[in-house]
Coordinates of C-alpha atoms in Angstrom, one line a residue:
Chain A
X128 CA 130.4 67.0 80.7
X129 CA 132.4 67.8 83.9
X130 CA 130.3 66.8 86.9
X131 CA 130.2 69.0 90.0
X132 CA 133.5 68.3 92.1
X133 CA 135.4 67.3 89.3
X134 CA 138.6 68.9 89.0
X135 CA 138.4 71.5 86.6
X136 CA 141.1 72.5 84.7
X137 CA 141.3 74.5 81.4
X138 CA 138.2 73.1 79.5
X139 CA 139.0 70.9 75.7
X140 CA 138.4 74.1 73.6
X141 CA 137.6 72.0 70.7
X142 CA 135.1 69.9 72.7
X143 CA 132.3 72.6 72.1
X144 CA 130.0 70.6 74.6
X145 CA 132.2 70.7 77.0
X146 CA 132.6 74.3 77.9
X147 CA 129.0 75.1 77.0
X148 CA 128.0 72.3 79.9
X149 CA 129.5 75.1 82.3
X150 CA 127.4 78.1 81.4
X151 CA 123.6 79.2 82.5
X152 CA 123.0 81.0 79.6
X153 CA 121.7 84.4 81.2
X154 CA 119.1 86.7 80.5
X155 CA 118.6 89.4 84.0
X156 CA 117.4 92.7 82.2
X157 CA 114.4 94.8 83.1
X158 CA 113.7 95.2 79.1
X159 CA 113.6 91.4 78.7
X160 CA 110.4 90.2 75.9
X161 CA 109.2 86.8 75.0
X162 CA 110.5 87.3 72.2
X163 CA 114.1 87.6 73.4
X164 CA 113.4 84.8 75.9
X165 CA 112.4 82.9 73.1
X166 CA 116.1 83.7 71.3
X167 CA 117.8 82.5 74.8
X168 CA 116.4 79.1 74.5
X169 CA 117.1 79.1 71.0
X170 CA 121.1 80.1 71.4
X171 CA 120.7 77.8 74.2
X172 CA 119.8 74.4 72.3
X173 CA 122.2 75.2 69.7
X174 CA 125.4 75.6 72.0
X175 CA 123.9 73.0 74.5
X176 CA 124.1 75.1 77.4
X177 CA 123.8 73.7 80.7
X178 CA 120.8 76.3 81.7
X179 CA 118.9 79.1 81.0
X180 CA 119.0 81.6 83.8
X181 CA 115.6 84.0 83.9
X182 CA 113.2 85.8 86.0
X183 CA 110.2 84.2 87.4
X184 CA 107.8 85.6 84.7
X185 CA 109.6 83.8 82.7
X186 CA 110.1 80.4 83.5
X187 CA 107.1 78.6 82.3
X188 CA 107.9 79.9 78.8
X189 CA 111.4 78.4 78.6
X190 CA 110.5 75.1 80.2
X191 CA 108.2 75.0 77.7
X192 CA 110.5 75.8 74.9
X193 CA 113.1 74.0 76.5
X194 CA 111.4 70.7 76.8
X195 CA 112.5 67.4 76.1
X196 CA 116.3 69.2 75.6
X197 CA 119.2 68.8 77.8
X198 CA 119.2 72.6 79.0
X199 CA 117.8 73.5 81.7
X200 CA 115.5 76.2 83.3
X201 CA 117.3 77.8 86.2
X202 CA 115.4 80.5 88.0
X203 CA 116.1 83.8 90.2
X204 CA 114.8 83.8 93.3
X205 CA 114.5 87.7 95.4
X206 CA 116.7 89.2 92.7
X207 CA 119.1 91.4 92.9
X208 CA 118.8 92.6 96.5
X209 CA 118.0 89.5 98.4
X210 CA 115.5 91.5 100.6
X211 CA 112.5 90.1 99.8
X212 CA 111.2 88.4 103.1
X213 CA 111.8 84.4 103.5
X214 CA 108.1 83.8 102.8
X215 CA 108.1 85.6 99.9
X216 CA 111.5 83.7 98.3
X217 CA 109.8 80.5 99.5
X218 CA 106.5 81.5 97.7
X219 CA 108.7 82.6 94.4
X220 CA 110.7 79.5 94.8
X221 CA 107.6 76.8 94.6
X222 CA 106.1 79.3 92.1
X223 CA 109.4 78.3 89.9
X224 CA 109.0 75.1 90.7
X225 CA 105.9 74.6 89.5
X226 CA 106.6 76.0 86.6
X227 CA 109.6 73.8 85.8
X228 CA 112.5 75.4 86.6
X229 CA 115.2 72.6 88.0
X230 CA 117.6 74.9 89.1
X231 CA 117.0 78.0 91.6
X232 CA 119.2 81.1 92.3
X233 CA 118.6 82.6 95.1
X234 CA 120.1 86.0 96.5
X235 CA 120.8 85.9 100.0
X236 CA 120.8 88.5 102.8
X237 CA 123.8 89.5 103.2
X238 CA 122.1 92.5 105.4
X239 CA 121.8 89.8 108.0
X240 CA 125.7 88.5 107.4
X241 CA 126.5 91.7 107.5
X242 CA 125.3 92.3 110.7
X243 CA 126.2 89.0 112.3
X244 CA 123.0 87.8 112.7
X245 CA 123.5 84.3 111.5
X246 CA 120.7 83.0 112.8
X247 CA 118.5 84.9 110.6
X248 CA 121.1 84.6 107.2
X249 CA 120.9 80.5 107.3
X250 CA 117.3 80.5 108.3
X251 CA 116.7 82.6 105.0
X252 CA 118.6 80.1 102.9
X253 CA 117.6 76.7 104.6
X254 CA 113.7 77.4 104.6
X255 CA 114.5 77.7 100.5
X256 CA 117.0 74.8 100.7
X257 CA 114.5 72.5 102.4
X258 CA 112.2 72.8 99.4
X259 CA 114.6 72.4 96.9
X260 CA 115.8 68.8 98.4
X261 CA 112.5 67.9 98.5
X262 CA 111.5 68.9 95.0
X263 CA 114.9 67.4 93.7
X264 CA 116.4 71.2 92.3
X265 CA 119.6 72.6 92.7
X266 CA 119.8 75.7 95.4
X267 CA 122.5 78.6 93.9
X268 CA 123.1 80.7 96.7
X269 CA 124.5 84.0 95.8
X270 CA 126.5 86.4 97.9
X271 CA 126.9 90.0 96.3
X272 CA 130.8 90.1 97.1
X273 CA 131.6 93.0 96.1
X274 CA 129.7 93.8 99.1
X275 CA 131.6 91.5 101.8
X276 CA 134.8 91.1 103.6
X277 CA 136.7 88.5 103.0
X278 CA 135.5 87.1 106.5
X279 CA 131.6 87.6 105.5
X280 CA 132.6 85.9 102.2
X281 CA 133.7 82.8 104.1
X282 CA 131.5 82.7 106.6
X283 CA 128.4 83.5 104.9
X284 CA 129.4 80.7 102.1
X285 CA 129.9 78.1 105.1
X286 CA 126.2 78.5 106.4
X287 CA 124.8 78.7 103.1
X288 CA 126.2 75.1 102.9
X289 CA 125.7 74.1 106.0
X290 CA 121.9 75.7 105.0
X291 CA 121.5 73.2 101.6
X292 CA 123.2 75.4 99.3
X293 CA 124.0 73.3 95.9
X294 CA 126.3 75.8 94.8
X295 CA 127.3 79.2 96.0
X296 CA 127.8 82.0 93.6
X297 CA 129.6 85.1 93.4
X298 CA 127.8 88.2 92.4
X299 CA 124.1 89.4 90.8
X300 CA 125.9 91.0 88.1
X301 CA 123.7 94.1 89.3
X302 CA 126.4 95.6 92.4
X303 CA 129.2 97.9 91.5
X304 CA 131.4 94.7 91.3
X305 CA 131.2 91.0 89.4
X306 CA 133.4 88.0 90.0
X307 CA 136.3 87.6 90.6
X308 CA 139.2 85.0 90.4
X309 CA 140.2 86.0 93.8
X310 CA 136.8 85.5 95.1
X311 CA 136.2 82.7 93.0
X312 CA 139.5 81.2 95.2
X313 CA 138.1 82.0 98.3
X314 CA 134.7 80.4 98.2
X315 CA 136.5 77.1 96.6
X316 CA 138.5 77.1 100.1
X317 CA 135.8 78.0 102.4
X318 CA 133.4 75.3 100.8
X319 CA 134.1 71.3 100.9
X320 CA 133.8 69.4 97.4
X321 CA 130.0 68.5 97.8
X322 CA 129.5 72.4 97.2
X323 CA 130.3 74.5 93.7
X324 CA 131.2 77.6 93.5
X325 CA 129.2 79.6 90.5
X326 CA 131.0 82.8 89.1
X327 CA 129.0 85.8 87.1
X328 CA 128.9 89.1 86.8
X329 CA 130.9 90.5 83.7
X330 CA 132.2 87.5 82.6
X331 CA 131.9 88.7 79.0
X332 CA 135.1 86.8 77.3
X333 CA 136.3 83.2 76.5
X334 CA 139.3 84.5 78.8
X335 CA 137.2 85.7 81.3
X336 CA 135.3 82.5 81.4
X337 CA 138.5 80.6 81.7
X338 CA 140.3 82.9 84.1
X339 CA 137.4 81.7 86.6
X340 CA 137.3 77.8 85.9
X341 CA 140.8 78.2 86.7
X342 CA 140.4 79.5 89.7
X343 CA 138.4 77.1 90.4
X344 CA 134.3 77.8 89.4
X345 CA 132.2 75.0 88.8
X346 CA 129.7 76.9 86.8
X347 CA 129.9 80.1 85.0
X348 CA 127.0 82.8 84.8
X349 CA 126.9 85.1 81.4
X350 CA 124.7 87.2 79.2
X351 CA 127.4 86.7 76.6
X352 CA 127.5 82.6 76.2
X353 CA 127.3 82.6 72.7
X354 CA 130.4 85.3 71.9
X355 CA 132.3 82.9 74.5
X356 CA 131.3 79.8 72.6
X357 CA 131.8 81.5 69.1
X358 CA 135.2 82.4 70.7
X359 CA 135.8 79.0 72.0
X360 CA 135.6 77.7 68.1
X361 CA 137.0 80.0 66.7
X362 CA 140.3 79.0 68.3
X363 CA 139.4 75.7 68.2
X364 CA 139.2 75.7 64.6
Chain B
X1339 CA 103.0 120.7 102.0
X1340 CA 102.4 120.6 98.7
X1341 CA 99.0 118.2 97.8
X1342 CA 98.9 116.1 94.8
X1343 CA 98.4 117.5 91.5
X1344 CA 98.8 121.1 93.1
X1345 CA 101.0 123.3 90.5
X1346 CA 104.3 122.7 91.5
X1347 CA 106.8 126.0 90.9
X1348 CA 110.2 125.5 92.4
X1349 CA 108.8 124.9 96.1
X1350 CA 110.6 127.8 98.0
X1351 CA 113.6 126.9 99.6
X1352 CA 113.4 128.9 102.9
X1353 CA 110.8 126.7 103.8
X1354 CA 112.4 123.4 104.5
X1355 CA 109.5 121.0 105.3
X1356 CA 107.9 122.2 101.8
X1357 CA 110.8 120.2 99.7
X1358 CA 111.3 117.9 102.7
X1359 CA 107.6 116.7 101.9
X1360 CA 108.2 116.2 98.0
X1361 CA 111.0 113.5 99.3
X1362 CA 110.6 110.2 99.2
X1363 CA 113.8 108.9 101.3
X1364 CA 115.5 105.9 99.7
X1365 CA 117.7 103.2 100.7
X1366 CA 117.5 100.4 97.8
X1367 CA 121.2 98.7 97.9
X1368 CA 121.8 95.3 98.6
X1369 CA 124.3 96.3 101.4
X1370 CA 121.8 97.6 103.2
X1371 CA 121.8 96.8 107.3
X1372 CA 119.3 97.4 109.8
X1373 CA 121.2 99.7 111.8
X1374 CA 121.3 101.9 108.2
X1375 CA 117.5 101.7 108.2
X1376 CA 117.6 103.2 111.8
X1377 CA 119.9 105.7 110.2
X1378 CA 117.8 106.2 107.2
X1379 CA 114.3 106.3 109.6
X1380 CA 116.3 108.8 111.8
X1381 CA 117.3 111.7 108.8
X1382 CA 113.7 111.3 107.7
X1383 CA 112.1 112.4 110.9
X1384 CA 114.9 114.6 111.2
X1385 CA 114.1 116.0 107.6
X1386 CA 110.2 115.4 107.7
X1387 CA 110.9 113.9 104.6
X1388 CA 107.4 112.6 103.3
X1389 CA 108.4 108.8 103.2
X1390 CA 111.1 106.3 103.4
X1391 CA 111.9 103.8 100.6
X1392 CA 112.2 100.2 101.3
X1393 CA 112.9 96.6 100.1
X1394 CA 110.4 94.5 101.9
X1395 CA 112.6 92.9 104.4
X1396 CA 113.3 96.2 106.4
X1397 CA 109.1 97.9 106.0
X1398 CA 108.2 96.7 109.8
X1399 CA 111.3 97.9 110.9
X1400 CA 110.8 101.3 109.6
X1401 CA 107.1 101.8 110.2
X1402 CA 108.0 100.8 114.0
X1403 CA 110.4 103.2 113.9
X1404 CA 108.4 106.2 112.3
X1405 CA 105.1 104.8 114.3
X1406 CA 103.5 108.7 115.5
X1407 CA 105.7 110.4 112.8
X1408 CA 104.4 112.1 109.6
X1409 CA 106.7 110.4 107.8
X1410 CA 105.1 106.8 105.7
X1411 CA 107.0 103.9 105.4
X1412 CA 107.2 103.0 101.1
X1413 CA 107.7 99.3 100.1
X1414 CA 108.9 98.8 96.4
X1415 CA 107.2 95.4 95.0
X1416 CA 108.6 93.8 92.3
X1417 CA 112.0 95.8 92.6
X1418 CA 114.0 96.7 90.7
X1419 CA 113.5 93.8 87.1
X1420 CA 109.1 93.8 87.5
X1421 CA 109.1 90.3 86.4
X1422 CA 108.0 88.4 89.2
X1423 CA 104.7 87.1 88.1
X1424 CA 101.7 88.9 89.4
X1425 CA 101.1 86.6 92.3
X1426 CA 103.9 87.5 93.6
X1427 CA 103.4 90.7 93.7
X1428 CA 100.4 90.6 95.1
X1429 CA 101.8 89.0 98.0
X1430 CA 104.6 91.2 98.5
X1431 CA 102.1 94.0 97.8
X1432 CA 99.6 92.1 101.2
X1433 CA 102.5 91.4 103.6
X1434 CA 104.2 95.0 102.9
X1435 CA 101.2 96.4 103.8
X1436 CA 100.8 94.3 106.7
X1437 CA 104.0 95.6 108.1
X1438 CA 103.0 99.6 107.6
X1439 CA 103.8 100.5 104.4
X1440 CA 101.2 103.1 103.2
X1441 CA 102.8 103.5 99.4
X1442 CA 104.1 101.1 97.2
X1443 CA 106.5 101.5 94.3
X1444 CA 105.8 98.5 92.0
X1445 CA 107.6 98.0 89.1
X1446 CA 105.7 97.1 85.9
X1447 CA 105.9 94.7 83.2
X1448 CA 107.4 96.5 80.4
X1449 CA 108.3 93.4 78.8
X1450 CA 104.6 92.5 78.3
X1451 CA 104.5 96.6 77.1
X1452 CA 107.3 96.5 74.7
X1453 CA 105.5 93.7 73.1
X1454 CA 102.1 95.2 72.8
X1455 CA 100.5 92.9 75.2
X1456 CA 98.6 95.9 76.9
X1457 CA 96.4 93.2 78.3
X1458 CA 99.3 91.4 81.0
X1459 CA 100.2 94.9 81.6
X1460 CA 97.5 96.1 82.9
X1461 CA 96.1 93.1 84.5
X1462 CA 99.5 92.8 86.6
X1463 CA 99.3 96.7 88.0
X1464 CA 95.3 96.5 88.2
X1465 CA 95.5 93.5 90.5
X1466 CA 98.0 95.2 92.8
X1467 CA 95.8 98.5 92.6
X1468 CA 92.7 96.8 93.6
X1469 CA 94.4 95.5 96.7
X1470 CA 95.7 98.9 97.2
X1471 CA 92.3 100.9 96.7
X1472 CA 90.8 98.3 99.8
X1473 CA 93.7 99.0 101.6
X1474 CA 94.2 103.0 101.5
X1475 CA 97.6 102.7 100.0
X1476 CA 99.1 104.8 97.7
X1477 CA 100.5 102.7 94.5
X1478 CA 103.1 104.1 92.1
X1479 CA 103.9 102.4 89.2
X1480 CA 107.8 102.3 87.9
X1481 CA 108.1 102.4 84.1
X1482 CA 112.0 102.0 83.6
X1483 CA 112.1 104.4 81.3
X1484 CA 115.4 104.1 79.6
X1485 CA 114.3 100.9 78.2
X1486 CA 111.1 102.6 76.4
X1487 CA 109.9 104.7 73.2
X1488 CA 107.8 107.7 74.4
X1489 CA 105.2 106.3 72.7
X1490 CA 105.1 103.3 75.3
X1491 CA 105.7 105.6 78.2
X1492 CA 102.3 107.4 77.2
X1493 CA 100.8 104.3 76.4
X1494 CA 102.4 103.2 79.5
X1495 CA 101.2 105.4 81.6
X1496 CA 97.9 105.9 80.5
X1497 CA 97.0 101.9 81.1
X1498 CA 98.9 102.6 84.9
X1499 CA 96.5 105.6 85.2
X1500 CA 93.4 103.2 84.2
X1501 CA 94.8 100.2 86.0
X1502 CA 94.6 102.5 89.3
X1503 CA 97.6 103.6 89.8
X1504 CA 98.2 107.0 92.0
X1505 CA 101.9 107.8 90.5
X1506 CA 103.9 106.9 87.6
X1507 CA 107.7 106.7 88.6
X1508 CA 110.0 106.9 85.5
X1509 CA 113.0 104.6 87.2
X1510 CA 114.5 102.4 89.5
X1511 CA 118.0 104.0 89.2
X1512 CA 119.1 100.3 88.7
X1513 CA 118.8 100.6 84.8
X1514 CA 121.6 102.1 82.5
X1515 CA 119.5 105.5 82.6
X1516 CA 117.4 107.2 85.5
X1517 CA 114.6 110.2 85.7
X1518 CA 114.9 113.2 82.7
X1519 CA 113.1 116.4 83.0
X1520 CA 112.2 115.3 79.5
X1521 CA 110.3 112.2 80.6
X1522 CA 109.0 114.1 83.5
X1523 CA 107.1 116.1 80.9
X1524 CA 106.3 113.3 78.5
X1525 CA 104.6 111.9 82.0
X1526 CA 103.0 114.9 83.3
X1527 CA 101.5 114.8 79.4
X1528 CA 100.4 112.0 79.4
X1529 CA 98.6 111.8 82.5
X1530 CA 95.3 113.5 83.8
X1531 CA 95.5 115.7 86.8
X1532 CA 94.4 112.8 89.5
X1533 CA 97.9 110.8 88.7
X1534 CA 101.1 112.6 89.9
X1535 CA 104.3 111.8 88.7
X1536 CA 107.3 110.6 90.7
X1537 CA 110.7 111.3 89.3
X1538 CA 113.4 108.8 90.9
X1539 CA 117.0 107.5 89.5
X1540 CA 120.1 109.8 89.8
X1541 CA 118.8 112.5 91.2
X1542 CA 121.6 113.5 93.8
X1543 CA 121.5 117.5 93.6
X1544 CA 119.1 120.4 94.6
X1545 CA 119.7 121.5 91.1
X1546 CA 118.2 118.1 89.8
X1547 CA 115.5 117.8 91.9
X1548 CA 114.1 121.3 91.5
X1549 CA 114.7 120.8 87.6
X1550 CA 112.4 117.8 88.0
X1551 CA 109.9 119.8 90.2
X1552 CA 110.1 122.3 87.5
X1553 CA 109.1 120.3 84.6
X1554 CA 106.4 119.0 86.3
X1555 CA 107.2 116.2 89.0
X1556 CA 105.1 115.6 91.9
X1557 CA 107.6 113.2 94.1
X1558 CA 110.9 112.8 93.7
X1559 CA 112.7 109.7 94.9
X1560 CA 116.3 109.9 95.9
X1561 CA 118.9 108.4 98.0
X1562 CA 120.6 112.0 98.5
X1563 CA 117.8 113.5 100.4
X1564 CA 119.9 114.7 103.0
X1565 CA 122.7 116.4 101.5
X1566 CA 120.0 118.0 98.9
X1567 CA 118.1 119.4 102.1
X1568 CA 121.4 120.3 103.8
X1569 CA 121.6 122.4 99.8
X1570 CA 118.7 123.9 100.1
X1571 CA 118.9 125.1 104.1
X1572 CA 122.8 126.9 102.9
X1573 CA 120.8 128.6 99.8
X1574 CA 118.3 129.8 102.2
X1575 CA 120.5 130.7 105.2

């Protein structure tokens, strides 16, 4: 398992662990059932995924399912848009919490960045980060890029750091635009090493997947971690 | 000014507040800044477009804006996935409120629908509809259609309709499919006369919105409200 910071080159494709230890294993759809939640946490302790990534509604069902495993539960906090109001992340993000999710991604307001108002972007993030250091969860802090300038990429990933960000990641998956390498390359340069950089949106392929730890992502986001992984060993083998 | 559950014929386009007043006036993008909710505020009491639609963050802003007007301010809850638990809605439901939203678009749980457990689904709207009965605020349900059978968007609907809801809106336009003139009448069906129906998602036209007025919508939600004015005024002139 690569910690956070590590260098990360090419993963071992024949060390199935390894590459599945990158990916929140995703699930973001308005149709979602317990029943397919119940298949994510399945796929999930078979590949050894790092996390499952889920709506709030759904988070006590997977810790549940999920307990006593490696995987984690890793939950979306004022998603897609980010414009829920600060009070009401907060509220979602204990809510979470409580019901066992470790890890918490949060849309931010890039309105505010946006507009310049600073101020009101980090306060956003902070009051969120603030409970996550003292609950012991990691903070996700996601920027829809497709959305930003290059300057609002940068700056708005330096004050989500500066905020308590963990990790700051690329795109909802629900804009007109996912990752990309070149963001991916950005945010690497605009954050120091205590802070990862999380790509998703589209990342649908082993190549895809790879193209982004290259360009430097700590962390991949995907709806499609078990054709990468299948991919993965298929290659391997 | 058409009134709720009067027969609506294609409204007659000479008359411009007559479709402006069938208009809910939408801004739901992550992009969104405050100075395009000044815009957006602006066209509406321009237009006299019934309401404008609104994440949370931006529903004081409006309603400050449109204070005196007859235009309401329209806070979705739960937008656009409707699986934040029902707490949290709740609370977005209060505070929106709070700020001056007089309608609320919340989006159901059709995960706890497509399952069969009517029970969650109805307990989740009810709870937001009780709120919104004490509070003299209109609530439309969402039921992302393109996810559902038409047997659950009757069943849907009718449990919305007992749960207390005013509307049933068949979209976010953030799923792969938005409002038909088919579902519109599957709706209208299924509903008794008290409910209306709101048809939102992809409707950018005059031609689509009167084809959703024809087949038996009551609202129609759309982002294009003022080039589909601007349509109707050149037919007329």
């Amino acid at each position: 398992m690569k910690a956070m910071g590590d260098s990360l080159v090419t993963p071992d494709l024949t060390a199935r662990t390894d590459l599945a230890r990158l990916i929140d294993h995703t699930l973001l759809r308005a149709s979602t059932t317990k029943a397919d939640v119940d298949r994510l946490c399945g796929d999930a302790l078979e590949y050894n995924f790092w996390s499952v990534c889920l709506p709030p509604l759904y988070v006590r069902q997977a810790a549940q399912r999920l307990r006593g495993s490696e995987t984690r539960v890793c939950a979306v906090v004022g998603f897609p848009l980010g414009q829920s109001k600060t009070e009401a992340k907060l509220a979602e993000a204990e809510s979470a919490i409580d019901d066992g999710a470790r890890e918490l991604d949060m849309v931010a307001d890039i309105g505010a960045l946006r507009s310049g108002d600073n101020e009101a972007f980090y306060v956003d993030i902070s009051t969120v980060a603030d409970l996550c250091q003292r609950s012991n969860t990691i903070l996700k802090v996601i920027l829809e890029c497709c959305y930003l300038t290059d300057e609002e990429k940068i700056r708005g990933a330096r004050l989500a750091e500066r905020a308590g960000a963990n990790f700051v990641k690329t795109s909802t998956g629900f804009g007109p635009g996912g990752a990309t390498p070149a963001d991916v390359v950005l945010l690497r340069k605009a954050l120091t090493k205590k802070t990862g950089v999380k790509a998703a949106g589209g990342i649908s392929t082993l190549g895809a997947a790879l193209q982004m730890l290259e360009a430097g992502a700590d962390r991949i986001g995907t709806s499609s971690g078990v054709k990468i992984m299948e991919e993965a060993l298929s290659k391997s083998g």
